[in-house]
Amino acid sequence: MTTQLIRPRNVERLEIRCNVGDAVVANLAVHIVFFFERHLDTGALTRAFAHALTKLPIFAGRMSVDDGRMRIRCEGQGVPFTSVSSGRTLREATRSASADNGLWLIDPVNGATARWGRGPLCKVRVTHLADDATAIGFSWHHAIGDMQTAMHFMNAWAAAAAGKPL
């Protein structure tokens, strides 16, 4: 298992003020797993991920509280990106998602820890499966955004991997 901190290529400092809706989900993280029937190159994934972070730096930010208000500070802090190998097959991994929630396929963001600025707002886990398949676990703090926001990021990541404009 290897973990590295992936940072945006160019750091653009931003501070985003959270609203009441963000306070409602202040301790909530969301997790999703994507399955691929082939082996994906971890090096290519990390380079494309860093490029996507350049366009959507909020995923690499950290939360803070100033004057009782939640904020997300984007200063290129980075996203923990873990790569592991598993003896399980793609079929076993997909079944695991319903049997035991597939928690071994993700590195979950701790919503409460992230809320106080003591942890990342996003984590990625790439699992290379026994049958040359790949699972990508993606976890993010809900204050960053909802599923639509996550899909914008995933589309940017896929475009970067394909060498297309983001």
XYZ file of N, CA, C and O in Angstrom:
664
model
N 0.855 -1.175 0.000
C 0.000 0.000 0.000
C 0.901 1.238 0.000
O 1.853 1.324 0.757
N 0.579 2.162 -0.887
C 1.284 3.439 -0.909
C 0.267 4.570 -0.861
O -0.798 4.481 -1.471
N 0.600 5.601 -0.118
C -0.243 6.790 -0.052
C 0.634 8.002 -0.330
O 1.733 8.113 0.204
N 0.139 8.854 -1.202
C 0.830 10.106 -1.476
C -0.176 11.248 -1.427
O -1.375 11.042 -1.599
N 0.313 12.429 -1.168
C -0.535 13.609 -1.118
C -0.477 14.271 -2.493
O 0.574 14.739 -2.910
N -1.606 14.280 -3.194
C -1.669 14.864 -4.529
C -2.154 16.302 -4.393
O -3.190 16.563 -3.785
N -1.408 17.205 -4.967
C -1.725 18.633 -4.890
C -2.037 19.178 -6.276
O -1.561 18.639 -7.274
N -2.795 20.265 -6.347
C -3.040 20.897 -7.642
C -1.715 21.338 -8.265
O -0.767 21.664 -7.557
N -1.656 21.344 -9.593
C -0.433 21.768 -10.281
C -0.098 23.220 -9.986
O 1.042 23.559 -9.755
N -1.081 24.071 -10.060
C -0.898 25.498 -9.766
C -1.824 25.842 -8.608
O -3.003 25.565 -8.662
N -1.260 26.434 -7.585
C -2.057 26.753 -6.402
C -2.692 28.128 -6.568
O -2.009 29.119 -6.763
N -4.001 28.140 -6.528
C -4.764 29.383 -6.531
C -5.436 29.479 -5.172
O -6.262 28.642 -4.824
N -5.066 30.468 -4.394
C -5.625 30.594 -3.046
C -7.045 31.132 -3.115
O -7.294 32.174 -3.700
N -7.939 30.368 -2.506
C -9.345 30.749 -2.436
C -9.843 30.540 -1.020
O -9.368 29.648 -0.317
N -10.814 31.339 -0.627
C -11.504 31.099 0.640
C -12.991 31.135 0.341
O -13.497 32.114 -0.198
N -13.658 30.044 0.658
C -15.081 29.902 0.362
C -15.848 29.926 1.675
O -15.568 29.126 2.579
N -16.792 30.850 1.773
C -17.622 30.922 2.974
C -18.746 29.903 2.856
O -19.449 29.852 1.857
N -18.906 29.095 3.873
C -19.971 28.101 3.891
C -21.264 28.758 4.374
O -21.243 29.734 5.116
N -22.386 28.189 3.952
C -23.675 28.747 4.348
C -24.377 27.813 5.338
O -23.813 26.808 5.774
N -25.602 28.117 5.654
C -26.376 27.326 6.618
C -26.536 25.881 6.138
O -26.450 24.944 6.920
N -26.755 25.702 4.847
C -26.875 24.351 4.295
C -25.621 23.533 4.528
O -25.687 22.328 4.795
N -24.458 24.170 4.440
C -23.198 23.472 4.701
C -23.086 23.090 6.170
O -22.538 22.046 6.508
N -23.607 23.948 7.053
C -23.583 23.639 8.482
C -24.419 22.403 8.788
O -24.084 21.611 9.669
N -25.501 22.208 8.036
C -26.366 21.038 8.237
C -25.600 19.744 7.954
O -25.793 18.733 8.621
N -24.701 19.772 6.971
C -23.951 18.570 6.578
C -22.501 18.646 7.068
O -21.625 17.973 6.529
N -22.261 19.426 8.107
C -20.902 19.701 8.572
C -20.113 18.461 8.976
O -18.888 18.470 8.925
N -20.777 17.403 9.379
C -20.077 16.183 9.792
C -20.258 15.034 8.806
O -19.927 13.900 9.118
N -20.773 15.324 7.626
C -21.154 14.272 6.685
C -20.165 14.132 5.533
O -19.811 15.110 4.891
N -19.745 12.916 5.293
C -18.915 12.601 4.134
C -19.695 11.631 3.249
O -20.568 10.895 3.721
N -19.384 11.644 1.973
C -20.045 10.794 0.984
C -18.978 9.925 0.333
O -17.857 10.385 0.091
N -19.339 8.681 0.030
C -18.387 7.745 -0.573
C -19.026 7.099 -1.795
O -20.221 6.786 -1.784
N -18.196 6.867 -2.805
C -18.659 6.187 -4.002
C -17.490 5.370 -4.555
O -16.328 5.740 -4.376
N -17.821 4.250 -5.188
C -16.781 3.408 -5.786
C -17.104 3.215 -7.259
O -18.244 2.924 -7.622
N -16.082 3.391 -8.096
C -16.193 3.168 -9.542
C -15.402 1.912 -9.870
O -14.276 1.734 -9.396
N -15.984 1.055 -10.699
C -15.337 -0.199 -11.079
C -14.958 -0.177 -12.554
O -15.734 0.287 -13.394
N -13.772 -0.705 -12.855
C -13.274 -0.778 -14.230
C -12.816 -2.210 -14.498
O -12.138 -2.804 -13.673
N -13.160 -2.727 -15.654
C -12.828 -4.113 -15.990
C -11.412 -4.259 -16.518
O -11.093 -5.240 -17.172
N -10.558 -3.295 -16.246
C -9.177 -3.361 -16.689
C -8.268 -2.711 -15.647
O -8.721 -1.994 -14.768
N -6.993 -2.981 -15.785
C -5.996 -2.400 -14.887
C -5.738 -0.959 -15.310
O -5.437 -0.684 -16.466
N -5.892 -0.022 -14.372
C -5.608 1.384 -14.645
C -4.257 1.745 -14.036
O -3.955 1.354 -12.905
N -3.455 2.470 -14.783
C -2.120 2.869 -14.351
C -2.212 3.929 -13.258
O -2.760 5.018 -13.488
N -1.668 3.623 -12.097
C -1.757 4.538 -10.957
C -1.027 5.850 -11.231
O -1.510 6.924 -10.860
N 0.122 5.794 -11.885
C 0.862 7.013 -12.197
C 0.060 7.947 -13.085
O 0.006 9.159 -12.847
N -0.570 7.392 -14.111
C -1.404 8.207 -15.004
C -2.598 8.773 -14.246
O -2.984 9.928 -14.466
N -3.174 7.979 -13.343
C -4.315 8.453 -12.560
C -3.918 9.618 -11.652
O -4.655 10.600 -11.536
N -2.758 9.524 -11.012
C -2.350 10.601 -10.100
C -2.033 11.882 -10.873
O -2.373 12.975 -10.414
N -1.386 11.767 -12.030
C -1.086 12.971 -12.827
C -2.378 13.648 -13.295
O -2.522 14.868 -13.206
N -3.318 12.857 -13.765
C -4.601 13.418 -14.213
C -5.373 14.000 -13.037
O -6.031 15.035 -13.163
N -5.288 13.354 -11.885
C -5.970 13.838 -10.688
C -5.432 15.209 -10.289
O -6.196 16.122 -9.982
N -4.105 15.371 -10.310
C -3.493 16.657 -9.973
C -3.956 17.737 -10.947
O -4.219 18.876 -10.540
N -4.077 17.387 -12.210
C -4.546 18.348 -13.211
C -6.000 18.750 -12.925
O -6.350 19.930 -13.010
N -6.848 17.783 -12.577
C -8.247 18.079 -12.252
C -8.342 18.958 -10.999
O -9.188 19.848 -10.924
N -7.461 18.725 -10.019
C -7.457 19.550 -8.809
C -7.130 21.007 -9.124
O -7.594 21.916 -8.431
N -6.357 21.231 -10.169
C -6.022 22.591 -10.565
C -7.275 23.354 -10.981
O -7.410 24.545 -10.709
N -8.225 22.654 -11.602
C -9.476 23.284 -12.026
C -10.521 23.329 -10.914
O -11.379 24.194 -10.895
N -10.475 22.368 -10.008
C -11.448 22.286 -8.911
C -10.700 22.153 -7.578
O -10.748 21.107 -6.920
N -9.999 23.217 -7.150
C -9.123 23.127 -5.981
C -9.843 22.925 -4.656
O -9.204 22.590 -3.655
N -11.146 23.090 -4.632
C -11.888 22.912 -3.381
C -11.705 21.502 -2.819
O -11.694 21.300 -1.612
N -11.504 20.514 -3.698
C -11.329 19.136 -3.237
C -10.021 18.956 -2.467
O -9.888 18.040 -1.670
N -9.037 19.828 -2.711
C -7.748 19.752 -2.022
C -7.672 20.713 -0.843
O -6.628 20.850 -0.217
N -8.775 21.378 -0.513
C -8.793 22.373 0.554
C -8.983 21.765 1.927
O -9.052 20.551 2.106
N -9.070 22.652 2.896
C -9.331 22.266 4.285
C -10.348 23.244 4.858
O -10.362 24.418 4.506
N -11.154 22.747 5.756
C -12.142 23.606 6.417
C -11.506 24.326 7.593
O -10.503 23.877 8.149
N -12.117 25.437 7.942
C -11.706 26.180 9.127
C -12.935 26.885 9.685
O -13.961 26.967 9.015
N -12.810 27.359 10.893
C -13.887 28.130 11.509
C -13.293 29.465 11.940
O -12.326 29.510 12.704
N -13.853 30.541 11.409
C -13.439 31.896 11.775
C -14.668 32.659 12.233
O -15.676 32.700 11.523
N -14.584 33.250 13.411
C -15.714 34.003 13.967
C -16.995 33.183 13.971
O -18.075 33.686 13.681
N -16.870 31.884 14.246
C -18.028 31.008 14.311
C -18.597 30.595 12.963
O -19.614 29.915 12.912
N -17.959 30.974 11.856
C -18.452 30.634 10.517
C -17.503 29.640 9.847
O -16.287 29.809 9.878
N -18.106 28.637 9.234
C -17.319 27.646 8.510
C -16.828 28.232 7.194
O -17.548 28.945 6.511
N -15.586 27.861 6.854
C -14.993 28.274 5.586
C -14.187 27.111 5.033
O -13.756 26.241 5.777
N -13.992 27.144 3.733
C -13.097 26.182 3.091
C -11.951 26.992 2.508
O -12.163 27.878 1.675
N -10.766 26.689 2.985
C -9.562 27.373 2.494
C -8.863 26.463 1.491
O -8.518 25.329 1.802
N -8.666 27.011 0.316
C -7.996 26.279 -0.757
C -6.622 26.890 -0.963
O -6.498 27.985 -1.498
N -5.615 26.185 -0.483
C -4.231 26.647 -0.604
C -3.346 25.520 -1.108
O -2.153 25.492 -0.818
N -3.954 24.565 -1.821
C -3.186 23.450 -2.369
C -2.744 22.432 -1.344
O -1.729 21.769 -1.507
N -3.527 22.280 -0.262
C -3.139 21.375 0.813
C -3.010 19.927 0.340
O -2.193 19.184 0.831
N -3.859 19.481 -0.581
C -3.707 18.158 -1.171
C -4.739 17.136 -0.744
O -5.483 17.328 0.209
N -4.750 16.042 -1.497
C -5.674 14.930 -1.296
C -4.871 13.647 -1.093
O -4.040 13.300 -1.943
N -5.088 12.911 0.004
C -4.436 11.612 0.171
C -4.920 10.647 -0.920
O -6.119 10.461 -1.112
N -3.989 10.060 -1.630
C -4.272 9.186 -2.768
C -3.548 7.872 -2.498
O -2.321 7.817 -2.519
N -4.306 6.825 -2.220
C -3.752 5.537 -1.826
C -3.929 4.522 -2.939
O -4.971 4.469 -3.587
N -2.906 3.709 -3.139
C -2.956 2.627 -4.120
C -2.666 1.310 -3.397
O -1.675 1.206 -2.671
N -3.565 0.330 -3.584
C -3.421 -0.969 -2.932
C -3.711 -2.083 -3.932
O -4.319 -1.847 -4.975
N -3.300 -3.275 -3.580
C -3.636 -4.467 -4.356
C -4.486 -5.372 -3.487
O -4.318 -5.417 -2.270
N -5.392 -6.102 -4.137
C -6.275 -7.010 -3.414
C -6.304 -8.361 -4.118
O -6.215 -8.427 -5.346
N -6.469 -9.404 -3.352
C -6.622 -10.742 -3.905
C -8.047 -11.028 -4.363
O -8.334 -12.095 -4.892
N -8.936 -10.076 -4.171
C -10.334 -10.258 -4.574
C -10.529 -9.882 -6.039
O -9.807 -9.055 -6.580
N -11.534 -10.472 -6.644
C -11.843 -10.207 -8.048
C -12.849 -9.069 -8.168
O -13.445 -8.633 -7.170
N -13.072 -8.627 -9.399
C -14.067 -7.590 -9.659
C -15.442 -8.042 -9.190
O -16.171 -7.283 -8.553
N -15.786 -9.272 -9.472
C -17.085 -9.788 -9.039
C -17.224 -9.756 -7.517
O -18.255 -9.349 -6.977
N -16.181 -10.176 -6.818
C -16.212 -10.144 -5.356
C -16.302 -8.712 -4.835
O -17.013 -8.433 -3.862
N -15.613 -7.791 -5.491
C -15.629 -6.390 -5.068
C -17.010 -5.774 -5.256
O -17.513 -5.083 -4.366
N -17.642 -6.038 -6.390
C -18.967 -5.461 -6.620
C -19.996 -6.073 -5.680
O -20.894 -5.374 -5.192
N -19.868 -7.353 -5.403
C -20.786 -7.975 -4.440
C -20.563 -7.445 -3.036
O -21.498 -7.307 -2.258
N -19.326 -7.138 -2.734
C -18.995 -6.599 -1.416
C -19.709 -5.273 -1.168
O -20.061 -4.957 -0.032
N -19.924 -4.518 -2.219
C -20.583 -3.217 -2.070
C -21.974 -3.357 -1.471
O -22.441 -2.469 -0.762
N -22.637 -4.485 -1.719
C -23.959 -4.677 -1.120
C -23.896 -5.531 0.148
O -24.712 -5.362 1.047
N -22.916 -6.418 0.251
C -22.831 -7.301 1.404
C -22.265 -6.606 2.644
O -22.790 -6.751 3.736
N -21.172 -5.862 2.478
C -20.552 -5.204 3.633
C -20.265 -3.725 3.365
O -19.387 -3.130 3.970
N -21.015 -3.145 2.446
C -20.874 -1.736 2.054
C -19.561 -1.423 1.341
O -19.261 -0.278 1.096
N -18.745 -2.439 1.040
C -17.506 -2.224 0.298
C -16.547 -1.274 0.973
O -15.750 -0.620 0.304
N -16.598 -1.196 2.289
C -15.765 -0.228 3.002
C -14.265 -0.446 2.798
O -13.483 0.488 2.950
N -13.855 -1.646 2.422
C -12.440 -1.903 2.168
C -11.985 -1.263 0.859
O -10.780 -1.191 0.578
N -12.925 -0.753 0.075
C -12.602 -0.129 -1.214
C -12.446 1.390 -1.130
O -12.162 2.041 -2.134
N -12.643 1.958 0.035
C -12.532 3.417 0.190
C -11.672 3.763 1.395
O -11.493 2.954 2.303
N -11.131 4.960 1.390
C -10.527 5.574 2.565
C -11.490 6.697 2.932
O -11.454 7.769 2.315
N -12.380 6.469 3.863
C -13.418 7.462 4.132
C -12.891 8.740 4.759
O -12.035 8.715 5.644
N -13.399 9.848 4.277
C -13.151 11.141 4.911
C -13.901 11.121 6.245
O -15.049 10.701 6.308
N -13.256 11.565 7.290
C -13.909 11.695 8.586
C -14.531 13.084 8.630
O -13.833 14.096 8.755
N -15.853 13.145 8.488
C -16.548 14.414 8.390
C -16.325 15.328 9.571
O -16.092 16.532 9.406
N -16.377 14.789 10.779
C -16.209 15.618 11.972
C -14.784 16.146 12.079
O -14.566 17.319 12.407
N -13.808 15.314 11.781
C -12.406 15.750 11.818
C -12.149 16.815 10.767
O -11.496 17.831 11.035
N -12.669 16.598 9.566
C -12.485 17.567 8.482
C -13.159 18.895 8.812
O -12.645 19.963 8.464
N -14.294 18.821 9.472
C -15.045 20.043 9.821
C -14.195 21.032 10.600
O -14.302 22.238 10.441
N -13.332 20.519 11.457
C -12.503 21.385 12.297
C -11.124 21.624 11.691
O -10.226 22.124 12.369
N -10.951 21.280 10.423
C -9.693 21.566 9.738
C -8.565 20.622 10.078
O -7.410 20.878 9.770
N -8.891 19.496 10.679
C -7.865 18.535 11.093
C -7.736 17.355 10.148
O -7.071 16.378 10.474
N -8.373 17.443 8.997
C -8.286 16.345 8.044
C -8.686 16.799 6.657
O -9.263 17.879 6.481
N -8.389 15.981 5.661
C -8.697 16.342 4.277
C -10.188 16.311 3.980
O -10.957 15.635 4.661
N -10.577 17.021 2.948
C -11.971 17.050 2.495
C -12.237 16.007 1.425
O -13.386 15.799 1.041
N -11.206 15.366 0.939
C -11.356 14.343 -0.104
C -10.249 13.316 0.059
O -9.132 13.652 0.466
N -10.582 12.053 -0.231
C -9.594 10.968 -0.230
C -9.903 10.037 -1.402
O -11.072 9.841 -1.748
N -8.859 9.463 -1.968
C -9.004 8.527 -3.081
C -8.259 7.241 -2.741
O -7.161 7.280 -2.174
N -8.876 6.118 -3.100
C -8.228 4.810 -2.931
C -8.384 4.039 -4.235
O -9.507 3.768 -4.667
N -7.266 3.702 -4.866
C -7.261 2.883 -6.077
C -6.897 1.466 -5.653
O -5.839 1.243 -5.061
N -7.790 0.516 -5.945
C -7.554 -0.882 -5.594
C -7.409 -1.693 -6.876
O -8.336 -1.742 -7.689
N -6.223 -2.282 -7.050
C -5.993 -3.166 -8.193
C -6.428 -4.563 -7.766
O -5.911 -5.118 -6.797
N -7.399 -5.097 -8.468
C -8.012 -6.372 -8.112
C -7.280 -7.542 -8.765
O -6.504 -7.358 -9.716
N -7.558 -8.745 -8.281
C -6.834 -9.938 -8.703
C -6.991 -10.267 -10.183
O -6.099 -10.856 -10.783
N -8.082 -9.888 -10.780
C -8.336 -10.228 -12.189
C -8.021 -9.064 -13.126
O -8.617 -8.933 -14.185
N -7.060 -8.234 -12.747
C -6.618 -7.071 -13.527
C -7.684 -5.996 -13.662
O -7.586 -5.135 -14.534
N -8.687 -6.023 -12.827
C -9.694 -4.961 -12.790
C -9.218 -3.911 -11.773
O -8.256 -4.137 -11.030
N -9.899 -2.781 -11.759
C -9.539 -1.687 -10.851
C -10.803 -1.098 -10.236
O -11.811 -0.941 -10.915
N -10.720 -0.760 -8.961
C -11.791 -0.032 -8.276
C -11.208 1.285 -7.783
O -10.084 1.319 -7.274
N -11.961 2.353 -7.970
C -11.545 3.656 -7.455
C -12.579 4.107 -6.434
O -13.733 4.359 -6.773
N -12.149 4.177 -5.177
C -12.998 4.672 -4.108
C -12.773 6.164 -3.945
O -11.626 6.612 -3.846
N -13.847 6.925 -3.930
C -13.781 8.389 -3.873
C -14.644 8.836 -2.706
O -15.827 8.524 -2.641
N -14.050 9.544 -1.757
C -14.762 10.020 -0.576
C -14.546 11.520 -0.457
O -13.426 12.008 -0.634
N -15.626 12.261 -0.171
C -15.506 13.709 -0.038
C -16.455 14.225 1.030
O -17.473 13.616 1.312
N -16.086 15.343 1.607
C -16.920 15.999 2.612
C -18.083 16.669 1.898
O -17.901 17.335 0.884
N -19.266 16.525 2.443
C -20.468 17.034 1.771
C -20.484 18.562 1.660
O -21.155 19.113 0.796
N -19.728 19.257 2.502
C -19.678 20.722 2.397
C -19.034 21.165 1.081
O -19.290 22.263 0.598
N -18.214 20.312 0.472
C -17.637 20.618 -0.846
C -18.745 20.700 -1.887
O -18.720 21.548 -2.763
N -19.680 19.784 -1.786
C -20.779 19.753 -2.738
C -21.481 18.415 -2.723
O -21.105 17.496 -2.001
N -22.472 18.316 -3.578
C -23.281 17.105 -3.662
C -22.752 16.188 -4.768
O -21.640 16.359 -5.261
N -23.580 15.232 -5.172
C -23.168 14.272 -6.194
C -22.859 14.967 -7.522
O -21.939 14.573 -8.239
N -23.598 16.009 -7.845
C -23.343 16.730 -9.096
C -21.943 17.349 -9.073
O -21.222 17.293 -10.066
N -21.559 17.914 -7.952
C -20.220 18.485 -7.810
C -19.158 17.408 -7.975
O -18.157 17.604 -8.661
N -19.380 16.259 -7.343
C -18.437 15.145 -7.465
C -18.333 14.674 -8.916
O -17.241 14.362 -9.394
N -19.450 14.646 -9.623
C -19.416 14.220 -11.022
C -18.691 15.240 -11.905
O -18.023 14.857 -12.861
N -18.788 16.519 -11.566
C -17.990 17.524 -12.285
C -16.504 17.213 -12.108
O -15.727 17.271 -13.060
N -16.139 16.872 -10.876
C -14.739 16.533 -10.633
C -14.343 15.272 -11.394
O -13.279 15.232 -12.027
N -15.178 14.249 -11.332
C -14.852 12.994 -12.027
C -14.735 13.215 -13.541
O -13.858 12.633 -14.184
N -15.603 14.051 -14.097
C -15.510 14.362 -15.532
C -14.215 15.096 -15.848
O -13.588 14.849 -16.884
N -13.803 16.018 -14.969
C -12.537 16.722 -15.169
C -11.364 15.749 -15.073
O -10.419 15.816 -15.874
N -11.422 14.817 -14.132
C -10.368 13.825 -13.959
C -10.287 12.936 -15.206
O -9.205 12.680 -15.727
N -11.433 12.484 -15.696
C -11.458 11.639 -16.894
C -10.938 12.408 -18.117
O -10.191 11.853 -18.939
N -11.322 13.669 -18.254
C -10.832 14.477 -19.381
C -9.316 14.640 -19.300
O -8.623 14.513 -20.315
N -8.808 14.913 -18.107
C -7.353 15.059 -17.937
C -6.642 13.756 -18.294
O -5.607 13.770 -18.956
N -7.205 12.618 -17.891
C -6.605 11.316 -18.199
C -6.596 11.037 -19.692
O -5.682 10.387 -20.207
N -7.605 11.552 -20.398
C -7.710 11.339 -21.845
C -6.981 12.410 -22.646
O -6.984 12.382 -23.880
N -6.366 13.376 -21.952
C -5.667 14.449 -22.641
C -6.580 15.445 -23.321
O -6.197 16.123 -24.267
N -7.817 15.536 -22.824
C -8.807 16.463 -23.393
C -8.915 17.697 -22.514
O -8.570 17.662 -21.340
N -9.442 18.787 -23.075
C -9.602 19.988 -22.253
C -10.597 19.758 -21.120
O -11.567 19.034 -21.274
N -10.299 20.402 -19.993
C -11.173 20.260 -18.834
C -12.294 21.282 -18.903
O -12.125 22.368 -19.348
